[in-house]
Amino acid sequence: MPSALPVESIKLLSGQHHKPSIIRFQYGTAGFRTTASILDSVLFRVGIVAALRSKKLDGRTIGVMVTASHNPEPDNGVKLVDPRGEMLEASWEVHATTIANASTADDLVDALEVLVQTAKIDLHAPFWPSLVAALEDGFKAMGATARNAGVTTTPILHYLVRSINTKGTKYSYGEDTEAGYFAKLSTSYKKLVTGKAVQPPLVIDCANGVGALAAKTLNESLGNTLELVLENASTTTPGALNNACGADFVKVSQKIPPSLANVLQPGQRACSLDGDADRLIYYYLDDRGAFHMLDGDKIAALVAAFIIELVKVAGLEEKIKVGVVQTAYANGASTKYLQERLPVKCVSTGVKHLHHAAERYNVGVYFEANGHGTVLFSQPTVDILAEYQPSTPAQSRAVEHLVSLTELINQTVGDALSDMLLVEVVLTHKSYRGEEWDSLYVDLPNRLAKCSVPDRNAFKTEDAERRLVSPPGLQARIDELVLRYQGGRSFVRPSGTEDVVRVYAEASLKSQADELAMRVAGLVYDEAGGDPTSRPKEFL
Ligand SMILES: CC(=O)N[C@H]1[C@@H](OP(=O)(O)O)O[C@H](CO)[C@@H](O)[C@@H]1O
Ligand SMILES: [Mg+2]
């Protein structure tokens, strides 16, 4: 196919966005992610890739999100959103990586030509307006138009992309505006809690991120059906984003953000969003002030049990099967609890893996332990619900609730605010406080650690990342260590987003989980050739 790439404008604008010579970029789980100051050339090129992706897909809208997510403010990233609001297709991650690493304007054009040829892109395909903010030059080079979604949350961007692409079809996802998003969430929430006692106010730690703006609008849309108390809601204070607050801080440090210490009453439930509001962690302090975390695993357990119950009451248990997808980081106690009730699948880390596995169920519940997840209802399931003729008032109510859940839940991607309303619905229906929810099962004590090694790519895994196949012999030594600890489990995998190897350990006692994690981390460090002079002191 003859290329119709606008070579001249690409070369000209590429000259204004030079690639730093020694850096190698990689499109991974979180898109391109690194220090903001070296991302300029990547954003330009992502603009071009997004334009080509849109061309490839007959001009459908592609989303581009620029966000620090759960990371410190200078640590930025850019990711692409496919037309149904999903993550970028895997084969294109490879193209994006090659294109980001082309060293000169000529190499860039060559890499783009390769993509155009291999992906058989018809460069004369029309464009729909696309949602890109900081990527204007990339678009300009391709002659594409853009719609700027403004400062918004990652899940709202995913919602908008899907809504634009389904507009006017029978699969219309919703009105393609932020107002449409809030109306969809609040209307379905109100339907689901009608006639139930209103929950006491919920404290939200907004991580000083964009979720604060969305939570404020949501609070207004919810009226008196739920009161949200916004904390860490400053989006303009330099350095405040995810700093000693937010979902990642709570999950990793296993304590409340210090800023909530004088806010949270004993027994009161609270939750933390991450910087772009796609992760959610709940927690509460008990009467003695002890911290209790309700993470992604607890959310999955709560939600899956509720949906199964509704399906049963509706009389649809033969037709609608519910399954759960987790990763190796799911707490062993949650896996046990869930496996006793429904099918559970373990997949590799990264939401795209969970999302795809969840699509195989009629209703697929997926959550990473860190609080990113959602629930997917397959199209045949939605059709069954729409056509079902209930024979009792109880059945009819249960079906209505299930239909409202399909509206409440953002099915494009994990959405902290949508998930939060989902949790609130279940707590309202069950009359649960944090304490009753927490008691579904008792978490095994655990510890997550990082280990810097000279080459994390030397670490290769199998069995959904639960076992190492390389470096050779290391897994056997980890197994030996694990055997010495009661209830012990540990695994090691290279991070997809940071230049580290992650170590996870669980055991019956917290001190044992810590010790096991530190022993495995020490073993990994030494085996991988870590510098003995900078060996972290806590490693055993
Ligand atoms: C242990 C952990 O939380 N890992 C996170 C982290 O991935 P790593 O590949 O572990 O760096 O970032 C991913 C993107 O946000 C998220 O999907 C994943 O769960
Ligand atoms: Mg995030």
mmCIF file with all atom_site columns, N, CA and C in Angstrom, residues 270-322:
data_model
loop_
_atom_site.group_PDB
_atom_site.id
_atom_site.type_symbol
_atom_site.label_atom_id
_atom_site.label_alt_id
_atom_site.label_comp_id
_atom_site.label_asym_id
_atom_site.label_entity_id
_atom_site.label_seq_id
_atom_site.pdbx_PDB_ins_code
_atom_site.Cartn_x
_atom_site.Cartn_y
_atom_site.Cartn_z
_atom_site.occupancy
_atom_site.B_iso_or_equiv
_atom_site.pdbx_formal_charge
_atom_site.auth_seq_id
_atom_site.auth_comp_id
_atom_site.auth_asym_id
_atom_site.auth_atom_id
_atom_site.pdbx_PDB_model_num
ATOM 1   N N  . ALA A 1 270 ? -14.403 5.292   55.717 1.00 0.00 ? 270 ALA A N  1
ATOM 2   C CA . ALA A 1 270 ? -13.755 6.283   54.856 1.00 0.00 ? 270 ALA A CA 1
ATOM 3   C C  . ALA A 1 270 ? -13.152 5.538   53.680 1.00 0.00 ? 270 ALA A C  1
ATOM 4   N N  . CYS A 1 271 ? -12.815 6.294   52.634 1.00 0.00 ? 271 CYS A N  1
ATOM 5   C CA . CYS A 1 271 ? -12.143 5.664   51.507 1.00 0.00 ? 271 CYS A CA 1
ATOM 6   C C  . CYS A 1 271 ? -11.134 6.625   50.914 1.00 0.00 ? 271 CYS A C  1
ATOM 7   N N  . SER A 1 272 ? -10.138 6.064   50.228 1.00 0.00 ? 272 SER A N  1
ATOM 8   C CA . SER A 1 272 ? -9.132  6.863   49.536 1.00 0.00 ? 272 SER A CA 1
ATOM 9   C C  . SER A 1 272 ? -9.174  6.559   48.052 1.00 0.00 ? 272 SER A C  1
ATOM 10  N N  . LEU A 1 273 ? -9.117  7.623   47.244 1.00 0.00 ? 273 LEU A N  1
ATOM 11  C CA . LEU A 1 273 ? -8.969  7.476   45.794 1.00 0.00 ? 273 LEU A CA 1
ATOM 12  C C  . LEU A 1 273 ? -7.490  7.607   45.484 1.00 0.00 ? 273 LEU A C  1
ATOM 13  N N  . ASP A 1 274 ? -7.068  7.236   44.285 1.00 0.00 ? 274 ASP A N  1
ATOM 14  C CA . ASP A 1 274 ? -5.710  7.615   43.884 1.00 0.00 ? 274 ASP A CA 1
ATOM 15  C C  . ASP A 1 274 ? -5.814  8.879   43.023 1.00 0.00 ? 274 ASP A C  1
ATOM 16  N N  . GLY A 1 275 ? -4.670  9.367   42.550 1.00 0.00 ? 275 GLY A N  1
ATOM 17  C CA . GLY A 1 275 ? -4.610  10.675  41.896 1.00 0.00 ? 275 GLY A CA 1
ATOM 18  C C  . GLY A 1 275 ? -5.517  10.839  40.694 1.00 0.00 ? 275 GLY A C  1
ATOM 19  N N  . ASP A 1 276 ? -5.772  9.780   39.935 1.00 0.00 ? 276 ASP A N  1
ATOM 20  C CA . ASP A 1 276 ? -6.658  9.928   38.780 1.00 0.00 ? 276 ASP A CA 1
ATOM 21  C C  . ASP A 1 276 ? -7.973  9.181   38.972 1.00 0.00 ? 276 ASP A C  1
ATOM 22  N N  . ALA A 1 277 ? -8.222  8.786   40.244 1.00 0.00 ? 277 ALA A N  1
ATOM 23  C CA . ALA A 1 277 ? -9.525  8.242   40.647 1.00 0.00 ? 277 ALA A CA 1
ATOM 24  C C  . ALA A 1 277 ? -9.922  6.952   39.938 1.00 0.00 ? 277 ALA A C  1
ATOM 25  N N  . ASP A 1 278 ? -8.922  6.077   39.717 1.00 0.00 ? 278 ASP A N  1
ATOM 26  C CA . ASP A 1 278 ? -9.316  4.756   39.245 1.00 0.00 ? 278 ASP A CA 1
ATOM 27  C C  . ASP A 1 278 ? -9.006  3.655   40.262 1.00 0.00 ? 278 ASP A C  1
ATOM 28  N N  . ARG A 1 279 ? -8.525  4.026   41.442 1.00 0.00 ? 279 ARG A N  1
ATOM 29  C CA . ARG A 1 279 ? -8.346  3.038   42.508 1.00 0.00 ? 279 ARG A CA 1
ATOM 30  C C  . ARG A 1 279 ? -9.112  3.487   43.747 1.00 0.00 ? 279 ARG A C  1
ATOM 31  N N  . LEU A 1 280 ? -9.555  2.513   44.527 1.00 0.00 ? 280 LEU A N  1
ATOM 32  C CA . LEU A 1 280 ? -10.364 2.798   45.713 1.00 0.00 ? 280 LEU A CA 1
ATOM 33  C C  . LEU A 1 280 ? -10.012 1.839   46.838 1.00 0.00 ? 280 LEU A C  1
ATOM 34  N N  . ILE A 1 281 ? -9.711  2.393   48.000 1.00 0.00 ? 281 ILE A N  1
ATOM 35  C CA . ILE A 1 281 ? -9.474  1.558   49.188 1.00 0.00 ? 281 ILE A CA 1
ATOM 36  C C  . ILE A 1 281 ? -10.354 2.115   50.307 1.00 0.00 ? 281 ILE A C  1
ATOM 37  N N  . TYR A 1 282 ? -11.125 1.249   50.977 1.00 0.00 ? 282 TYR A N  1
ATOM 38  C CA . TYR A 1 282 ? -11.934 1.656   52.134 1.00 0.00 ? 282 TYR A CA 1
ATOM 39  C C  . TYR A 1 282 ? -11.189 1.309   53.429 1.00 0.00 ? 282 TYR A C  1
ATOM 40  N N  . TYR A 1 283 ? -11.598 1.932   54.526 1.00 0.00 ? 283 TYR A N  1
ATOM 41  C CA . TYR A 1 283 ? -11.036 1.579   55.834 1.00 0.00 ? 283 TYR A CA 1
ATOM 42  C C  . TYR A 1 283 ? -11.857 2.216   56.938 1.00 0.00 ? 283 TYR A C  1
ATOM 43  N N  . TYR A 1 284 ? -11.601 1.778   58.160 1.00 0.00 ? 284 TYR A N  1
ATOM 44  C CA . TYR A 1 284 ? -12.233 2.417   59.325 1.00 0.00 ? 284 TYR A CA 1
ATOM 45  C C  . TYR A 1 284 ? -11.340 2.176   60.535 1.00 0.00 ? 284 TYR A C  1
ATOM 46  N N  . LEU A 1 285 ? -11.554 2.978   61.568 1.00 0.00 ? 285 LEU A N  1
ATOM 47  C CA . LEU A 1 285 ? -10.846 2.771   62.833 1.00 0.00 ? 285 LEU A CA 1
ATOM 48  C C  . LEU A 1 285 ? -11.835 2.150   63.803 1.00 0.00 ? 285 LEU A C  1
ATOM 49  N N  . ASP A 1 286 ? -11.425 1.126   64.541 1.00 0.00 ? 286 ASP A N  1
ATOM 50  C CA . ASP A 1 286 ? -12.370 0.541   65.496 1.00 0.00 ? 286 ASP A CA 1
ATOM 51  C C  . ASP A 1 286 ? -12.370 1.341   66.798 1.00 0.00 ? 286 ASP A C  1
ATOM 52  N N  . ASP A 1 287 ? -13.149 0.858   67.775 1.00 0.00 ? 287 ASP A N  1
ATOM 53  C CA . ASP A 1 287 ? -13.310 1.621   69.024 1.00 0.00 ? 287 ASP A CA 1
ATOM 54  C C  . ASP A 1 287 ? -11.992 1.864   69.735 1.00 0.00 ? 287 ASP A C  1
ATOM 55  N N  . ARG A 1 288 ? -11.029 0.967   69.501 1.00 0.00 ? 288 ARG A N  1
ATOM 56  C CA . ARG A 1 288 ? -9.715  1.147   70.141 1.00 0.00 ? 288 ARG A CA 1
ATOM 57  C C  . ARG A 1 288 ? -8.754  1.933   69.259 1.00 0.00 ? 288 ARG A C  1
ATOM 58  N N  . GLY A 1 289 ? -9.272  2.439   68.140 1.00 0.00 ? 289 GLY A N  1
ATOM 59  C CA . GLY A 1 289 ? -8.428  3.253   67.255 1.00 0.00 ? 289 GLY A CA 1
ATOM 60  C C  . GLY A 1 289 ? -7.595  2.418   66.300 1.00 0.00 ? 289 GLY A C  1
ATOM 61  N N  . ALA A 1 290 ? -7.814  1.086   66.302 1.00 0.00 ? 290 ALA A N  1
ATOM 62  C CA . ALA A 1 290 ? -7.023  0.244   65.385 1.00 0.00 ? 290 ALA A CA 1
ATOM 63  C C  . ALA A 1 290 ? -7.553  0.380   63.955 1.00 0.00 ? 290 ALA A C  1
ATOM 64  N N  . PHE A 1 291 ? -6.611  0.387   63.004 1.00 0.00 ? 291 PHE A N  1
ATOM 65  C CA . PHE A 1 291 ? -6.925  0.576   61.588 1.00 0.00 ? 291 PHE A CA 1
ATOM 66  C C  . PHE A 1 291 ? -7.362  -0.734  60.938 1.00 0.00 ? 291 PHE A C  1
ATOM 67  N N  . HIS A 1 292 ? -8.425  -0.701  60.173 1.00 0.00 ? 292 HIS A N  1
ATOM 68  C CA . HIS A 1 292 ? -8.873  -1.883  59.422 1.00 0.00 ? 292 HIS A CA 1
ATOM 69  C C  . HIS A 1 292 ? -9.033  -1.508  57.968 1.00 0.00 ? 292 HIS A C  1
ATOM 70  N N  . MET A 1 293 ? -8.313  -2.211  57.099 1.00 0.00 ? 293 MET A N  1
ATOM 71  C CA . MET A 1 293 ? -8.358  -1.889  55.673 1.00 0.00 ? 293 MET A CA 1
ATOM 72  C C  . MET A 1 293 ? -9.315  -2.796  54.918 1.00 0.00 ? 293 MET A C  1
ATOM 73  N N  . LEU A 1 294 ? -10.104 -2.174  54.038 1.00 0.00 ? 294 LEU A N  1
ATOM 74  C CA . LEU A 1 294 ? -11.024 -2.910  53.185 1.00 0.00 ? 294 LEU A CA 1
ATOM 75  C C  . LEU A 1 294 ? -10.565 -2.638  51.748 1.00 0.00 ? 294 LEU A C  1
ATOM 76  N N  . ASP A 1 295 ? -9.703  -3.526  51.254 1.00 0.00 ? 295 ASP A N  1
ATOM 77  C CA . ASP A 1 295 ? -9.019  -3.263  49.983 1.00 0.00 ? 295 ASP A CA 1
ATOM 78  C C  . ASP A 1 295 ? -9.782  -3.850  48.796 1.00 0.00 ? 295 ASP A C  1
ATOM 79  N N  . GLY A 1 296 ? -9.124  -3.920  47.655 1.00 0.00 ? 296 GLY A N  1
ATOM 80  C CA . GLY A 1 296 ? -9.765  -4.433  46.445 1.00 0.00 ? 296 GLY A CA 1
ATOM 81  C C  . GLY A 1 296 ? -10.309 -5.845  46.627 1.00 0.00 ? 296 GLY A C  1
ATOM 82  N N  . ASP A 1 297 ? -9.604  -6.666  47.399 1.00 0.00 ? 297 ASP A N  1
ATOM 83  C CA . ASP A 1 297 ? -10.072 -8.046  47.625 1.00 0.00 ? 297 ASP A CA 1
ATOM 84  C C  . ASP A 1 297 ? -11.376 -8.048  48.423 1.00 0.00 ? 297 ASP A C  1
ATOM 85  N N  . LYS A 1 298 ? -11.418 -7.187  49.439 1.00 0.00 ? 298 LYS A N  1
ATOM 86  C CA . LYS A 1 298 ? -12.648 -7.125  50.266 1.00 0.00 ? 298 LYS A CA 1
ATOM 87  C C  . LYS A 1 298 ? -13.804 -6.564  49.444 1.00 0.00 ? 298 LYS A C  1
ATOM 88  N N  . ILE A 1 299 ? -13.476 -5.610  48.541 1.00 0.00 ? 299 ILE A N  1
ATOM 89  C CA . ILE A 1 299 ? -14.536 -5.046  47.687 1.00 0.00 ? 299 ILE A CA 1
ATOM 90  C C  . ILE A 1 299 ? -15.077 -6.153  46.778 1.00 0.00 ? 299 ILE A C  1
ATOM 91  N N  . ALA A 1 300 ? -14.163 -6.944  46.192 1.00 0.00 ? 300 ALA A N  1
ATOM 92  C CA . ALA A 1 300 ? -14.590 -8.032  45.297 1.00 0.00 ? 300 ALA A CA 1
ATOM 93  C C  . ALA A 1 300 ? -15.492 -9.015  46.041 1.00 0.00 ? 300 ALA A C  1
ATOM 94  N N  . ALA A 1 301 ? -15.116 -9.357  47.269 1.00 0.00 ? 301 ALA A N  1
ATOM 95  C CA . ALA A 1 301 ? -15.898 -10.326 48.045 1.00 0.00 ? 301 ALA A CA 1
ATOM 96  C C  . ALA A 1 301 ? -17.298 -9.775  48.339 1.00 0.00 ? 301 ALA A C  1
ATOM 97  N N  . LEU A 1 302 ? -17.341 -8.517  48.758 1.00 0.00 ? 302 LEU A N  1
ATOM 98  C CA . LEU A 1 302 ? -18.621 -7.879  49.099 1.00 0.00 ? 302 LEU A CA 1
ATOM 99  C C  . LEU A 1 302 ? -19.544 -7.834  47.889 1.00 0.00 ? 302 LEU A C  1
ATOM 100 N N  . VAL A 1 303 ? -18.989 -7.374  46.782 1.00 0.00 ? 303 VAL A N  1
ATOM 101 C CA . VAL A 1 303 ? -19.782 -7.138  45.584 1.00 0.00 ? 303 VAL A CA 1
ATOM 102 C C  . VAL A 1 303 ? -20.214 -8.454  44.935 1.00 0.00 ? 303 VAL A C  1
ATOM 103 N N  . ALA A 1 304 ? -19.285 -9.418  44.853 1.00 0.00 ? 304 ALA A N  1
ATOM 104 C CA . ALA A 1 304 ? -19.617 -10.688 44.204 1.00 0.00 ? 304 ALA A CA 1
ATOM 105 C C  . ALA A 1 304 ? -20.731 -11.387 44.974 1.00 0.00 ? 304 ALA A C  1
ATOM 106 N N  . ALA A 1 305 ? -20.634 -11.395 46.309 1.00 0.00 ? 305 ALA A N  1
ATOM 107 C CA . ALA A 1 305 ? -21.655 -12.059 47.125 1.00 0.00 ? 305 ALA A CA 1
ATOM 108 C C  . ALA A 1 305 ? -23.017 -11.388 46.903 1.00 0.00 ? 305 ALA A C  1
ATOM 109 N N  . PHE A 1 306 ? -23.028 -10.067 46.810 1.00 0.00 ? 306 PHE A N  1
ATOM 110 C CA . PHE A 1 306 ? -24.274 -9.324  46.629 1.00 0.00 ? 306 PHE A CA 1
ATOM 111 C C  . PHE A 1 306 ? -24.911 -9.645  45.274 1.00 0.00 ? 306 PHE A C  1
ATOM 112 N N  . ILE A 1 307 ? -24.084 -9.679  44.233 1.00 0.00 ? 307 ILE A N  1
ATOM 113 C CA . ILE A 1 307 ? -24.626 -9.941  42.892 1.00 0.00 ? 307 ILE A CA 1
ATOM 114 C C  . ILE A 1 307 ? -25.165 -11.370 42.798 1.00 0.00 ? 307 ILE A C  1
ATOM 115 N N  . ILE A 1 308 ? -24.424 -12.303 43.389 1.00 0.00 ? 308 ILE A N  1
ATOM 116 C CA . ILE A 1 308 ? -24.899 -13.696 43.367 1.00 0.00 ? 308 ILE A CA 1
ATOM 117 C C  . ILE A 1 308 ? -26.258 -13.806 44.061 1.00 0.00 ? 308 ILE A C  1
ATOM 118 N N  . GLU A 1 309 ? -26.383 -13.109 45.163 1.00 0.00 ? 309 GLU A N  1
ATOM 119 C CA . GLU A 1 309 ? -27.641 -13.147 45.918 1.00 0.00 ? 309 GLU A CA 1
ATOM 120 C C  . GLU A 1 309 ? -28.797 -12.593 45.070 1.00 0.00 ? 309 GLU A C  1
ATOM 121 N N  . LEU A 1 310 ? -28.538 -11.473 44.390 1.00 0.00 ? 310 LEU A N  1
ATOM 122 C CA . LEU A 1 310 ? -29.584 -10.888 43.537 1.00 0.00 ? 310 LEU A CA 1
ATOM 123 C C  . LEU A 1 310 ? -29.959 -11.830 42.405 1.00 0.00 ? 310 LEU A C  1
ATOM 124 N N  . VAL A 1 311 ? -28.938 -12.454 41.792 1.00 0.00 ? 311 VAL A N  1
ATOM 125 C CA . VAL A 1 311 ? -29.196 -13.380 40.684 1.00 0.00 ? 311 VAL A CA 1
ATOM 126 C C  . VAL A 1 311 ? -30.073 -14.536 41.179 1.00 0.00 ? 311 VAL A C  1
ATOM 127 N N  . LYS A 1 312 ? -29.775 -15.038 42.388 1.00 0.00 ? 312 LYS A N  1
ATOM 128 C CA . LYS A 1 312 ? -30.553 -16.139 42.976 1.00 0.00 ? 312 LYS A CA 1
ATOM 129 C C  . LYS A 1 312 ? -31.995 -15.720 43.227 1.00 0.00 ? 312 LYS A C  1
ATOM 130 N N  . VAL A 1 313 ? -32.146 -14.592 43.891 1.00 0.00 ? 313 VAL A N  1
ATOM 131 C CA . VAL A 1 313 ? -33.501 -14.108 44.207 1.00 0.00 ? 313 VAL A CA 1
ATOM 132 C C  . VAL A 1 313 ? -34.291 -13.891 42.921 1.00 0.00 ? 313 VAL A C  1
ATOM 133 N N  . ALA A 1 314 ? -33.594 -13.414 41.879 1.00 0.00 ? 314 ALA A N  1
ATOM 134 C CA . ALA A 1 314 ? -34.277 -13.172 40.604 1.00 0.00 ? 314 ALA A CA 1
ATOM 135 C C  . ALA A 1 314 ? -34.678 -14.478 39.920 1.00 0.00 ? 314 ALA A C  1
ATOM 136 N N  . GLY A 1 315 ? -34.127 -15.604 40.394 1.00 0.00 ? 315 GLY A N  1
ATOM 137 C CA . GLY A 1 315 ? -34.422 -16.895 39.758 1.00 0.00 ? 315 GLY A CA 1
ATOM 138 C C  . GLY A 1 315 ? -33.614 -17.113 38.490 1.00 0.00 ? 315 GLY A C  1
ATOM 139 N N  . LEU A 1 316 ? -32.440 -16.481 38.413 1.00 0.00 ? 316 LEU A N  1
ATOM 140 C CA . LEU A 1 316 ? -31.651 -16.554 37.177 1.00 0.00 ? 316 LEU A CA 1
ATOM 141 C C  . LEU A 1 316 ? -30.328 -17.299 37.358 1.00 0.00 ? 316 LEU A C  1
ATOM 142 N N  . GLU A 1 317 ? -30.207 -18.049 38.465 1.00 0.00 ? 317 GLU A N  1
ATOM 143 C CA . GLU A 1 317 ? -28.887 -18.629 38.741 1.00 0.00 ? 317 GLU A CA 1
ATOM 144 C C  . GLU A 1 317 ? -28.442 -19.663 37.711 1.00 0.00 ? 317 GLU A C  1
ATOM 145 N N  . GLU A 1 318 ? -29.407 -20.255 36.995 1.00 0.00 ? 318 GLU A N  1
ATOM 146 C CA . GLU A 1 318 ? -29.020 -21.211 35.948 1.00 0.00 ? 318 GLU A CA 1
ATOM 147 C C  . GLU A 1 318 ? -28.458 -20.502 34.724 1.00 0.00 ? 318 GLU A C  1
ATOM 148 N N  . LYS A 1 319 ? -28.930 -19.287 34.497 1.00 0.00 ? 319 LYS A N  1
ATOM 149 C CA . LYS A 1 319 ? -28.564 -18.587 33.250 1.00 0.00 ? 319 LYS A CA 1
ATOM 150 C C  . LYS A 1 319 ? -27.404 -17.626 33.425 1.00 0.00 ? 319 LYS A C  1
ATOM 151 N N  . ILE A 1 320 ? -27.259 -17.088 34.632 1.00 0.00 ? 320 ILE A N  1
ATOM 152 C CA . ILE A 1 320 ? -26.227 -16.059 34.825 1.00 0.00 ? 320 ILE A CA 1
ATOM 153 C C  . ILE A 1 320 ? -25.199 -16.544 35.842 1.00 0.00 ? 320 ILE A C  1
ATOM 154 N N  . LYS A 1 321 ? -24.005 -16.825 35.343 1.00 0.00 ? 321 LYS A N  1
ATOM 155 C CA . LYS A 1 321 ? -22.933 -17.310 36.220 1.00 0.00 ? 321 LYS A CA 1
ATOM 156 C C  . LYS A 1 321 ? -21.982 -16.156 36.540 1.00 0.00 ? 321 LYS A C  1
ATOM 157 N N  . VAL A 1 322 ? -21.676 -16.037 37.824 1.00 0.00 ? 322 VAL A N  1
ATOM 158 C CA . VAL A 1 322 ? -20.789 -14.953 38.270 1.00 0.00 ? 322 VAL A CA 1
ATOM 159 C C  . VAL A 1 322 ? -19.406 -15.536 38.558 1.00 0.00 ? 322 VAL A C  1
#
